[in-house]
Tab-separated table of C-alpha atoms and ligand atoms in Angstrom:
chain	number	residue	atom	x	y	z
H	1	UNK	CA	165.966	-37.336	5.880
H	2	UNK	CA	166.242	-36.355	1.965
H	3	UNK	CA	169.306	-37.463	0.098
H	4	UNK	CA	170.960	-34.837	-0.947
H	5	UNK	CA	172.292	-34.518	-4.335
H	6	UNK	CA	174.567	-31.166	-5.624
H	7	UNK	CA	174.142	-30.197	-9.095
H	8	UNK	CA	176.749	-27.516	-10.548
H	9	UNK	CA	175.581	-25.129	-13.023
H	10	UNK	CA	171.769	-25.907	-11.840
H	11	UNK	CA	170.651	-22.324	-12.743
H	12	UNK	CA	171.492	-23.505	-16.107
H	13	UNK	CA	168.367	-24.399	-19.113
H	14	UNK	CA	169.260	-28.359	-18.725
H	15	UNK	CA	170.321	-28.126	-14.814
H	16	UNK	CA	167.300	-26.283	-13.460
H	17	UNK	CA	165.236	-28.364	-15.322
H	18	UNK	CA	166.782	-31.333	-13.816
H	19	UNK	CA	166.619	-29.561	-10.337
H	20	UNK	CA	162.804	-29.324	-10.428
H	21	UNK	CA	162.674	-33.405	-11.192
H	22	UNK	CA	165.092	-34.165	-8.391
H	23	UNK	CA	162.641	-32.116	-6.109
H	24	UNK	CA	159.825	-33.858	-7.437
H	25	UNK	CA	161.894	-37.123	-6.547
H	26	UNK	CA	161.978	-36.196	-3.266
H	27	UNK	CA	165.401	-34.861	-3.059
H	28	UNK	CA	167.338	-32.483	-1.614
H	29	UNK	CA	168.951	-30.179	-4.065
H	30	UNK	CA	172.370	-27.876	-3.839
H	31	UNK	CA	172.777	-25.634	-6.651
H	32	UNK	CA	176.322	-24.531	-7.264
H	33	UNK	CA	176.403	-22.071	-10.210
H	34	UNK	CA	178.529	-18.683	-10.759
H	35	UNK	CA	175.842	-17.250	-12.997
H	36	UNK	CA	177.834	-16.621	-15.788
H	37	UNK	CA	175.205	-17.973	-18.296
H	38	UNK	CA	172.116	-18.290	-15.822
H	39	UNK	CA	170.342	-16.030	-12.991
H	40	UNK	CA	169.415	-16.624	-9.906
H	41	UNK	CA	166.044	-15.555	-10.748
H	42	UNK	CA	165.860	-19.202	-12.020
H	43	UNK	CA	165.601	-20.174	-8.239
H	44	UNK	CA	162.406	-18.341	-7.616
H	45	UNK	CA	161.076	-20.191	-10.810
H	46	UNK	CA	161.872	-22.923	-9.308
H	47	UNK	CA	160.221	-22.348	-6.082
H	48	UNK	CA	157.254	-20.976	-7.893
H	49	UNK	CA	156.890	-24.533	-9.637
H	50	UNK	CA	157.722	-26.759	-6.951
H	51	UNK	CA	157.357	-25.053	-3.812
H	52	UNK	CA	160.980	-25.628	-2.685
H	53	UNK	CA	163.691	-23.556	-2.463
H	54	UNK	CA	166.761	-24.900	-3.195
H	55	UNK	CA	169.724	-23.423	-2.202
H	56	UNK	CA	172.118	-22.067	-4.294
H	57	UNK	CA	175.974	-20.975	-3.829
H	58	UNK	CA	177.200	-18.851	-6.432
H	59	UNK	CA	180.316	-19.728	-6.916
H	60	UNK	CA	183.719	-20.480	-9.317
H	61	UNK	CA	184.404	-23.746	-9.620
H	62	UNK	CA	187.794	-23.274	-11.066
H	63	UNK	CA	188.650	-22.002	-7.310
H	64	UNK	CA	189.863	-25.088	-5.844
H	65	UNK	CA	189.941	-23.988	-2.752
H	66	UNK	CA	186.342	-22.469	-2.795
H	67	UNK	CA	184.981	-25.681	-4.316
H	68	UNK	CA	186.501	-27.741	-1.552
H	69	UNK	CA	185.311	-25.724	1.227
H	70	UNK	CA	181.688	-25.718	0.030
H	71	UNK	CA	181.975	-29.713	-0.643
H	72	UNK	CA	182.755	-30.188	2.981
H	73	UNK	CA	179.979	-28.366	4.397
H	74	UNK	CA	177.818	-30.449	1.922
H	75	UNK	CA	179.941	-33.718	2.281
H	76	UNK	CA	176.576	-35.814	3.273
H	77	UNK	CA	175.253	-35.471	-0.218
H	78	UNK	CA	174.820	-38.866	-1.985
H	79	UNK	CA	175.605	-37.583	-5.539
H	80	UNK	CA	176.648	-35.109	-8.195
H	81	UNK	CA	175.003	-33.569	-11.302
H	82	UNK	CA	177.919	-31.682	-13.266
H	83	UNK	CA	175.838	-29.252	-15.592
H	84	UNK	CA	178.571	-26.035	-14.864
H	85	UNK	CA	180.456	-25.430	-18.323
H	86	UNK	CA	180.964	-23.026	-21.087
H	87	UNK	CA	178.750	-24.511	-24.027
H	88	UNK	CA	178.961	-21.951	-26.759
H	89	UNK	CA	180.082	-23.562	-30.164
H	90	UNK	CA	181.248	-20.841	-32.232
H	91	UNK	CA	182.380	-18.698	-28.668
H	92	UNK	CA	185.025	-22.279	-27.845
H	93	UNK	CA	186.542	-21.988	-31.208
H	94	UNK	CA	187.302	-17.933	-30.905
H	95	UNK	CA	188.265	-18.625	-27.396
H	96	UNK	CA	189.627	-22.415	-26.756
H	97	UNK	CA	191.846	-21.576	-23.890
H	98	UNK	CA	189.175	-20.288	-21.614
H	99	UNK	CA	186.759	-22.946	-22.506
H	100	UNK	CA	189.553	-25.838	-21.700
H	101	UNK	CA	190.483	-23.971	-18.597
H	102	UNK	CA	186.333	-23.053	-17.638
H	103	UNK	CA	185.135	-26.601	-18.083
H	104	UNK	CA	188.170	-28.750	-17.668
H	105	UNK	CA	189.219	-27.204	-14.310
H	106	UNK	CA	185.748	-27.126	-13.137
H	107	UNK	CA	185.120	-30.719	-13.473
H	108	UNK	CA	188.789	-31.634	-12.118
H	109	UNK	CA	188.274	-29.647	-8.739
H	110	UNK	CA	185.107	-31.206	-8.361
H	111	UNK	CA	186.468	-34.990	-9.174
H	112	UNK	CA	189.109	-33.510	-6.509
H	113	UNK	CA	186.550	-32.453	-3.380
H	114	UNK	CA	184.587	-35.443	-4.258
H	115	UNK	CA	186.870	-37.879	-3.831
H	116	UNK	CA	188.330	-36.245	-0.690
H	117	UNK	CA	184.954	-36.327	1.082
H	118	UNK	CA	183.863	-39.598	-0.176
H	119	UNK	CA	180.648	-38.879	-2.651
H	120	UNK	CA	180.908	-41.763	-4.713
H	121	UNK	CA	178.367	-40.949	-7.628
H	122	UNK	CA	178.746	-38.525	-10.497
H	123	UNK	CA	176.438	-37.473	-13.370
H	124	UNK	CA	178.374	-35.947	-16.193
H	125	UNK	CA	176.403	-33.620	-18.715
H	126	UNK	CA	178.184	-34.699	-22.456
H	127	UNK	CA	176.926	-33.990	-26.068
H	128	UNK	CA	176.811	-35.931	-29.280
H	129	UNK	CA	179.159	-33.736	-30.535
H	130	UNK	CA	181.594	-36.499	-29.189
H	131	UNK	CA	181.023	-38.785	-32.006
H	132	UNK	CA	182.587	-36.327	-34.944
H	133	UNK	CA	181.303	-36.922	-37.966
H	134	UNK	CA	179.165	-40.334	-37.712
H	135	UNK	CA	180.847	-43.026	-40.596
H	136	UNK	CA	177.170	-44.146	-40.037
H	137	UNK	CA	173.734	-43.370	-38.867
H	138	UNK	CA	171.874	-44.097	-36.234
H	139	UNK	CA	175.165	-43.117	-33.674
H	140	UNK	CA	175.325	-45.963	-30.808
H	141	UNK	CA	177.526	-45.789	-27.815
H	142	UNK	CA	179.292	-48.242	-29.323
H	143	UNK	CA	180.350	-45.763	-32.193
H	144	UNK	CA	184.223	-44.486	-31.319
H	145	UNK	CA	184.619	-40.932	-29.842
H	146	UNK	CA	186.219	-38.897	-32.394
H	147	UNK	CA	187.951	-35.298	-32.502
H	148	UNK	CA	184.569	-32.803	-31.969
H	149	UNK	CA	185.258	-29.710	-34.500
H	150	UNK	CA	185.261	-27.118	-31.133
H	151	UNK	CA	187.053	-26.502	-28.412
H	152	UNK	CA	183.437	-27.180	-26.727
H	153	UNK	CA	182.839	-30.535	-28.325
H	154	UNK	CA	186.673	-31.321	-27.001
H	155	UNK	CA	186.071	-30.378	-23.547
H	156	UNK	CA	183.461	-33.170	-23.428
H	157	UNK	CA	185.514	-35.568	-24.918
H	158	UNK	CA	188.290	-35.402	-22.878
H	159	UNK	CA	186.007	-35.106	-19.732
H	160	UNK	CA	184.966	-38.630	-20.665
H	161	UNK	CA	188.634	-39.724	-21.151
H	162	UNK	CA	189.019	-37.933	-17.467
H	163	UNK	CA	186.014	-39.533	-16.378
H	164	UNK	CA	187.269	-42.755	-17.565
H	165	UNK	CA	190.800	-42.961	-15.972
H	166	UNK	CA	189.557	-41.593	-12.382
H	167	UNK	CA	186.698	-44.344	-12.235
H	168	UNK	CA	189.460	-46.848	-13.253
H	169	UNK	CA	191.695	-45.643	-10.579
H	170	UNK	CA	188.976	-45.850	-7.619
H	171	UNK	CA	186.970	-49.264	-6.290
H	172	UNK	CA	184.406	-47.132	-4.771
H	173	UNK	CA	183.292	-44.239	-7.505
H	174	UNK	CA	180.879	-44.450	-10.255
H	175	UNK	CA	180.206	-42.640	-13.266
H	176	UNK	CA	177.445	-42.111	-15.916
H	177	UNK	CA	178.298	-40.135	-18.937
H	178	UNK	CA	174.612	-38.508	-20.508
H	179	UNK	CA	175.004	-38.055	-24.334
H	180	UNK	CA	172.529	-35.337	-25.188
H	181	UNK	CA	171.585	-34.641	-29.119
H	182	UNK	CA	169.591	-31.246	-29.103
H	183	UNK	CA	168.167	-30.386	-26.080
H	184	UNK	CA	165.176	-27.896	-26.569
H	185	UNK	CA	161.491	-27.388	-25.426
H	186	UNK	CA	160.616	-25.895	-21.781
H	187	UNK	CA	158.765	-26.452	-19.022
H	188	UNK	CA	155.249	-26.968	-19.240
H	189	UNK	CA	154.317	-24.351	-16.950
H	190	UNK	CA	156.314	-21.796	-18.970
H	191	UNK	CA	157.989	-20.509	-15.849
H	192	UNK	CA	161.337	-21.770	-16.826
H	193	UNK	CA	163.220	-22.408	-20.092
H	194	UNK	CA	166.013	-21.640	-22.444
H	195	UNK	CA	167.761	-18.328	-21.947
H	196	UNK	CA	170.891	-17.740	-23.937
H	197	UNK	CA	172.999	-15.074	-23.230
H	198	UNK	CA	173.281	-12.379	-26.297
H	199	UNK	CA	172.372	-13.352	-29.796
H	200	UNK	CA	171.440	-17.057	-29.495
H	201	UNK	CA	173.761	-20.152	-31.203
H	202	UNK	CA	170.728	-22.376	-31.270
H	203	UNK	CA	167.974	-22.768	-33.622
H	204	UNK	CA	165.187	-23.286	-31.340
H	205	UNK	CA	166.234	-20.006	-29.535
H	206	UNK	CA	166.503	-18.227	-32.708
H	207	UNK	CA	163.032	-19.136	-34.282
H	208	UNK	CA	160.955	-18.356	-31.078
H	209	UNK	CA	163.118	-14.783	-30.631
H	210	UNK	CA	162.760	-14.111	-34.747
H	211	UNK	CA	159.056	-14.873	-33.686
H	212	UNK	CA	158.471	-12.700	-30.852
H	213	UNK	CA	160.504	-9.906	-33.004
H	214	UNK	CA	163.164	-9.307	-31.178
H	215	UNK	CA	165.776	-10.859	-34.068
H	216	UNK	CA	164.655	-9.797	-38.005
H	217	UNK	CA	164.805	-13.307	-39.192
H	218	UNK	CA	166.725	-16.438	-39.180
H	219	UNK	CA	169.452	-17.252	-40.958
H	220	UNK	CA	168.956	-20.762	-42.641
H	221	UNK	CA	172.827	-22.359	-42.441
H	222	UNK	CA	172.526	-23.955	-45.893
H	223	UNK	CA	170.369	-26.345	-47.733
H	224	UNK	CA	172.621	-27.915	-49.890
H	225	UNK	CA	173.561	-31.133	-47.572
H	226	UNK	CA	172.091	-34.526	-48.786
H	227	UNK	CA	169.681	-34.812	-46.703
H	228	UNK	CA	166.141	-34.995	-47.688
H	229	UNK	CA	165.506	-31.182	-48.302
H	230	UNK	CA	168.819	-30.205	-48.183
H	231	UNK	CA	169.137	-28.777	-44.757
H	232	UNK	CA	170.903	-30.481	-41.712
H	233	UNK	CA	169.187	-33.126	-39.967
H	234	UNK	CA	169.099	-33.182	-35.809
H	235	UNK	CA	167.768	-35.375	-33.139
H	236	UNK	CA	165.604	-32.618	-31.177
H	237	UNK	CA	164.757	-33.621	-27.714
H	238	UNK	CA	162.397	-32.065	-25.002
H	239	UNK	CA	164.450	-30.634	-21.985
H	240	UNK	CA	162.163	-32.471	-19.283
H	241	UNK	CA	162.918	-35.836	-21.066
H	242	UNK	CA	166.279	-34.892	-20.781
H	243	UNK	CA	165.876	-33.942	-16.838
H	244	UNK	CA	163.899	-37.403	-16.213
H	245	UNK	CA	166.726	-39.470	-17.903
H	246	UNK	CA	169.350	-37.658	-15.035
H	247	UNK	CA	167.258	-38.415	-12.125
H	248	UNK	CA	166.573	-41.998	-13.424
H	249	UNK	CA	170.764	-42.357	-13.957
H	250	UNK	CA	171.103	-41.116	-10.788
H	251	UNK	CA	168.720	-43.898	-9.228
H	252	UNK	CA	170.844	-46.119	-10.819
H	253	UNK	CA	174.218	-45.267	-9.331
H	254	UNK	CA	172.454	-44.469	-6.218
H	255	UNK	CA	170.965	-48.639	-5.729
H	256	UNK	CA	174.353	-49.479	-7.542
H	257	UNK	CA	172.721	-51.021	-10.675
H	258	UNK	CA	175.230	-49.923	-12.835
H	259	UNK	CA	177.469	-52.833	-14.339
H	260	UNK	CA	180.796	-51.228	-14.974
H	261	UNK	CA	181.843	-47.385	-12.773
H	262	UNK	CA	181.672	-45.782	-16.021
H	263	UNK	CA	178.780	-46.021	-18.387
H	264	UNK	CA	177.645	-44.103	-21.480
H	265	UNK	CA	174.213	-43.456	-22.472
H	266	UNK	CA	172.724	-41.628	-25.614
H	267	UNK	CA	169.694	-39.442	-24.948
H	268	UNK	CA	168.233	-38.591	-28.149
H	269	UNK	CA	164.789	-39.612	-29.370
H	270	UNK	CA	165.939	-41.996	-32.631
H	271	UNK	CA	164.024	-39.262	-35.042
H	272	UNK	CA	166.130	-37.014	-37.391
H	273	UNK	CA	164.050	-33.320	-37.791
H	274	UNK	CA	165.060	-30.846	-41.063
H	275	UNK	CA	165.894	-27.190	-39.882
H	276	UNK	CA	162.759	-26.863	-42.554
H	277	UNK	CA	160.613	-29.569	-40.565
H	278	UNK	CA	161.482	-27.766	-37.875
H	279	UNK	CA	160.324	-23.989	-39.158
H	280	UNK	CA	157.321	-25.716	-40.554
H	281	UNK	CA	156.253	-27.384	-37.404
H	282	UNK	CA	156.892	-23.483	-35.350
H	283	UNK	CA	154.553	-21.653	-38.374
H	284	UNK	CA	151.580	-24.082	-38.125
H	285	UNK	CA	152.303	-24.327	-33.847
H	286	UNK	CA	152.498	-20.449	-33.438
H	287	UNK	CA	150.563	-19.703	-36.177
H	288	UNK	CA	153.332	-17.090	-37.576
H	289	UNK	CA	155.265	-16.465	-40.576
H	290	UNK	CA	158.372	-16.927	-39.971
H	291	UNK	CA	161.193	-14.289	-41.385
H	292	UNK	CA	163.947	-16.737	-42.757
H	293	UNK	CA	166.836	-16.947	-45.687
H	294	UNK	CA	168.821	-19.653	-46.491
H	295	UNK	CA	172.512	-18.363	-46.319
H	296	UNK	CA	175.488	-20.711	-46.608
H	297	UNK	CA	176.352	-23.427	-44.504
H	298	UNK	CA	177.842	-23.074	-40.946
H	299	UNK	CA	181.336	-24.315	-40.607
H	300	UNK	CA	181.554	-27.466	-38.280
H	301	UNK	CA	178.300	-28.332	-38.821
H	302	UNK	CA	177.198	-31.819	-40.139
H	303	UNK	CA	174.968	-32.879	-42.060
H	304	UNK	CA	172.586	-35.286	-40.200
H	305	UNK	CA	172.780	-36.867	-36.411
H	306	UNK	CA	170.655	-38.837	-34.623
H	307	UNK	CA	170.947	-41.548	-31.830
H	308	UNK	CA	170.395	-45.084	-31.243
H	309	UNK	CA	168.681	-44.772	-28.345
H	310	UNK	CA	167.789	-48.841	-27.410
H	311	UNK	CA	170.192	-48.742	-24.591
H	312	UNK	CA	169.068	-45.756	-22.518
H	313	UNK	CA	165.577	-47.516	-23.282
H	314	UNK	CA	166.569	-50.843	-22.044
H	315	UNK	CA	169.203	-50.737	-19.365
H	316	UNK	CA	167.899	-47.302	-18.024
H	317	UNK	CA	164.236	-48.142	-18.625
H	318	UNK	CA	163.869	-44.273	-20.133
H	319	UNK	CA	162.624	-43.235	-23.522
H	320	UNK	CA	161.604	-39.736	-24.652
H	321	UNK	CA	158.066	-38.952	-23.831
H	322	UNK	CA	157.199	-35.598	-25.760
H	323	UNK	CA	156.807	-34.775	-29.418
H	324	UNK	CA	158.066	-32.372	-31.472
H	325	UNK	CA	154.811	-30.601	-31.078
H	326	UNK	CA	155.425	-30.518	-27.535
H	327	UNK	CA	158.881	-29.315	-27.556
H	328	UNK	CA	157.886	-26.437	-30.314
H	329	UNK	CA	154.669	-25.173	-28.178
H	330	UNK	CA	156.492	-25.132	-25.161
H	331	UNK	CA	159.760	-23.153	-26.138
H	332	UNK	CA	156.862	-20.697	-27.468
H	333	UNK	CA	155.346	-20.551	-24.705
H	334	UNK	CA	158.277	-20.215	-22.799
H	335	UNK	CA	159.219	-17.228	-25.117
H	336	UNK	CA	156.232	-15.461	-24.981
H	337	UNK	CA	155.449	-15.828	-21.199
H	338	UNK	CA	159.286	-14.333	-20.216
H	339	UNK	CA	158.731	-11.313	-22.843
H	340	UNK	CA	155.195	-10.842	-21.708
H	341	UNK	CA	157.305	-10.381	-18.113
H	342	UNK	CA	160.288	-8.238	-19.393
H	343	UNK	CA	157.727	-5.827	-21.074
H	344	UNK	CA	155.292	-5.481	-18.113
H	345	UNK	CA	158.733	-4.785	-16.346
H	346	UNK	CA	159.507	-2.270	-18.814
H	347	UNK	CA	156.634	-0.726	-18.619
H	348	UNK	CA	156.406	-0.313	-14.743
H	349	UNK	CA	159.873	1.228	-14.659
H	350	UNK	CA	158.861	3.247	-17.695
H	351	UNK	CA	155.955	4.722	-15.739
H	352	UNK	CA	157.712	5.143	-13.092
H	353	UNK	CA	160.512	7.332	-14.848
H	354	UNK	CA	157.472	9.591	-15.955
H	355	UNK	CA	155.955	9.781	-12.842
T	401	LIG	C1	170.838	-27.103	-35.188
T	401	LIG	C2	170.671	-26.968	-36.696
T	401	LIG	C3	172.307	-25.520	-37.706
T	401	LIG	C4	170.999	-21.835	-35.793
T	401	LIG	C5	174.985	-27.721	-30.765
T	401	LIG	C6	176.109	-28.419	-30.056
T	401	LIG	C7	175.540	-29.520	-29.203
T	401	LIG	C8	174.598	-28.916	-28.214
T	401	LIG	C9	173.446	-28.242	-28.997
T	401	LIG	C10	175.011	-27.441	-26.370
T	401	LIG	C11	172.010	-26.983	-37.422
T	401	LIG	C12	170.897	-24.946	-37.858
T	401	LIG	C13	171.112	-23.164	-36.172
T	401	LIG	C14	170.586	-20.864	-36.750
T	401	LIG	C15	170.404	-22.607	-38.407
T	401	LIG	N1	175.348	-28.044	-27.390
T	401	LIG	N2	170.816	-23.531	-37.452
T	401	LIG	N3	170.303	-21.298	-38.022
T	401	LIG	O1	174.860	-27.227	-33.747
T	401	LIG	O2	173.281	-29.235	-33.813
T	401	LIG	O3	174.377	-28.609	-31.652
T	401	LIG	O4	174.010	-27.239	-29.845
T	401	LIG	O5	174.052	-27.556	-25.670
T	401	LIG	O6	176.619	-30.142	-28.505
T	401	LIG	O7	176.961	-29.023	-31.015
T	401	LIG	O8	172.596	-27.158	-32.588
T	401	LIG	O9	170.728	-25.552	-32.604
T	401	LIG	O10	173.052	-24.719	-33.181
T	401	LIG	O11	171.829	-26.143	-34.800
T	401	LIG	O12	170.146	-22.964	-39.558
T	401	LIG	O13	170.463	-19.632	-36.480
T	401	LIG	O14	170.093	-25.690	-36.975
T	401	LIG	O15	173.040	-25.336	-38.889
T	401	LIG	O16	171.818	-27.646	-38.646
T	401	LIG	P1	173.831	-28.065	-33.078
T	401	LIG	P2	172.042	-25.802	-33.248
């Protein structure tokens, strides 16, 4: 019999990812999602790469009584993966009420159905944006939480501060709290990757589009920080190093290894990449110009973060795997191989117009 683990918001770039490595761990895997920032094309991906379905229930997890209902029916799962949020920067800051409500709510009715039908394991997706604004670099979990600069950022924060008075309040329910820096790359078949709703927040996103020409060019948010050539400094990590770490967390909770029902775990890869390094690295990759202008900075952003990343490596036994290079080809690849599919799409139903 496979355990069964249910990941919310698994149609998602980090959650399917996650969902093929749980598959490929043997287990069984319940997608809840309401699409809002995925499609459920992602499942035939999925299928396509692993040869398993898994099944997916669309639905809103701010329903209470719609989240409870499907947790019953799936009350013999072992675990939860909570991917299912709102995780636009700029969007939480024009819109903080629906991103406390979205992914506040969410994660309380599923703490809720949880603890009423006994699943006693949770994975919770969190950011580095918890630290703030490091007072020092490399950022360790030791380093104190501090106010993020969105409404996004928040919602993590006090998810963790949720997170950390439920676990407190139970004998029987643990925790792990995954710290990602910047997730980006895709998987190495190119079926699956990043796709962002609309005119993309993220750099990665926004180089391989600008590439591919469906944006003009990419707007360089400043390089006037302190930093080696003035632009901001990130800890870029591949998506399926990311997905690895979850399964391996989950393990943990799983064969109750973990030493206190909470724990916190920075997945970065230790290195600090330019925006520059990183435009660089996609021209000589891709073997394309890239369109770019430096404009000025973009507010909330810092100027350098990277992790500490000896604890995940020690008490989880994970590091990082792939290279930059490797997380640059394959968000090209990922980019190319999805256009490649929209245009013969386009062209089909183009034909088929003039037929
Ligand atoms: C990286 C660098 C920008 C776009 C955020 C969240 C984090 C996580 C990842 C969700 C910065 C620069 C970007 C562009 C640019 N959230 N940039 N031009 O802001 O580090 O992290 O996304 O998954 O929690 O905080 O990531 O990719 O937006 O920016 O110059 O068009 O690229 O200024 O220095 P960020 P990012």
């Amino acid at each position: 019999m496979k355990r069964k683990i249910i990941v919310t918001g698994g149609c998602g770039y980090i959650g399917s990812h996650t969902v093929i490595a749980l598959i490929q761990n043997n287990f069984e895997v319940i997608i809840l999602d309401d699409l809002s920032n995925s499609s459920k094309e992602t499942i035939e991906r999925i299928y396509k790469i692993t040869d398993v379905k898994p099944k997916l229930v669309i639905v809103d997890l701010k329903n209470d009584f719609e989240t409870k209902r499907i947790f019953e029916i799936h009350k013999d799962a072992i675990g939860v993966i909570h991917f299912a949020a709102h995780k636009a920067v700029g969007e939480s800051i024009e819109k903080p009420l629906v991103y406390y409500k979205n992914n506040l709510c969410s994660l309380l009715n599923v703490l809720e159905a949880q603890n009423q039908f006994g699943i006693k394991n949770f994975i919770f997706s969190s950011s580095a944006t918890v630290y703030g604004l490091p007072k020092k670099l490399p950022i360790t979990e030791a380093n104190k939480t501090q106010r993020p600069f969105s409404s996004y950022g928040n919602t993590k924060k006090i998810a963790e501060e949720i997170l950390d008075d439920f676990t407190k309040s139970k004998s029987d329910f643990s925790a792990i709290s995954l710290r990602y820096f910047n997730p980006i790359g895709a998987h190495e078949s190119g079926l699956i990757g990043e796709l962002p709703n609309g005119i993309p927040n993220n750099l990665m996103p926004y180089i391989t589009q600008t590439a591919i020409g469906i944006r003009e060019k990419l707007m360089v948010y400043g390089n006037d920080y302190p930093t080696r050539d003035g632009t901001a400094i990130r800890d870029y990590i591949h998506v399926e190093d990311l997905a690895q770490a979850h399964v391996i967390a989950m393990q943990r909770l799983i064969n109750n290894e973990n030493k206190t029902v909470l724990e916190f775990f920075n997945l970065g890869t230790g290195n600090g990449y330019s925006v520059l390094d990183i435009i660089n690295s996609f021209e000589k990759i891709s073997e394309t110009k890239l369109n770019y202008e430096v404009t000025d900075r973009r507010a909330g952003d810092v100027p350098e973060l990277y992790a500490e990343v000896e604890l995940a490596n020690k008490t989880l036994g994970w590091s990082a795997q792939k290279d930059l290079n490797e997380m640059i080809s394959s968000s090209w690849k990922w980019e190319q191989n999805f256009r490649k599919k929209i245009n013969k799409v386009l062209d089909f139903s183009i034909k088929k117009t003039q037929d």
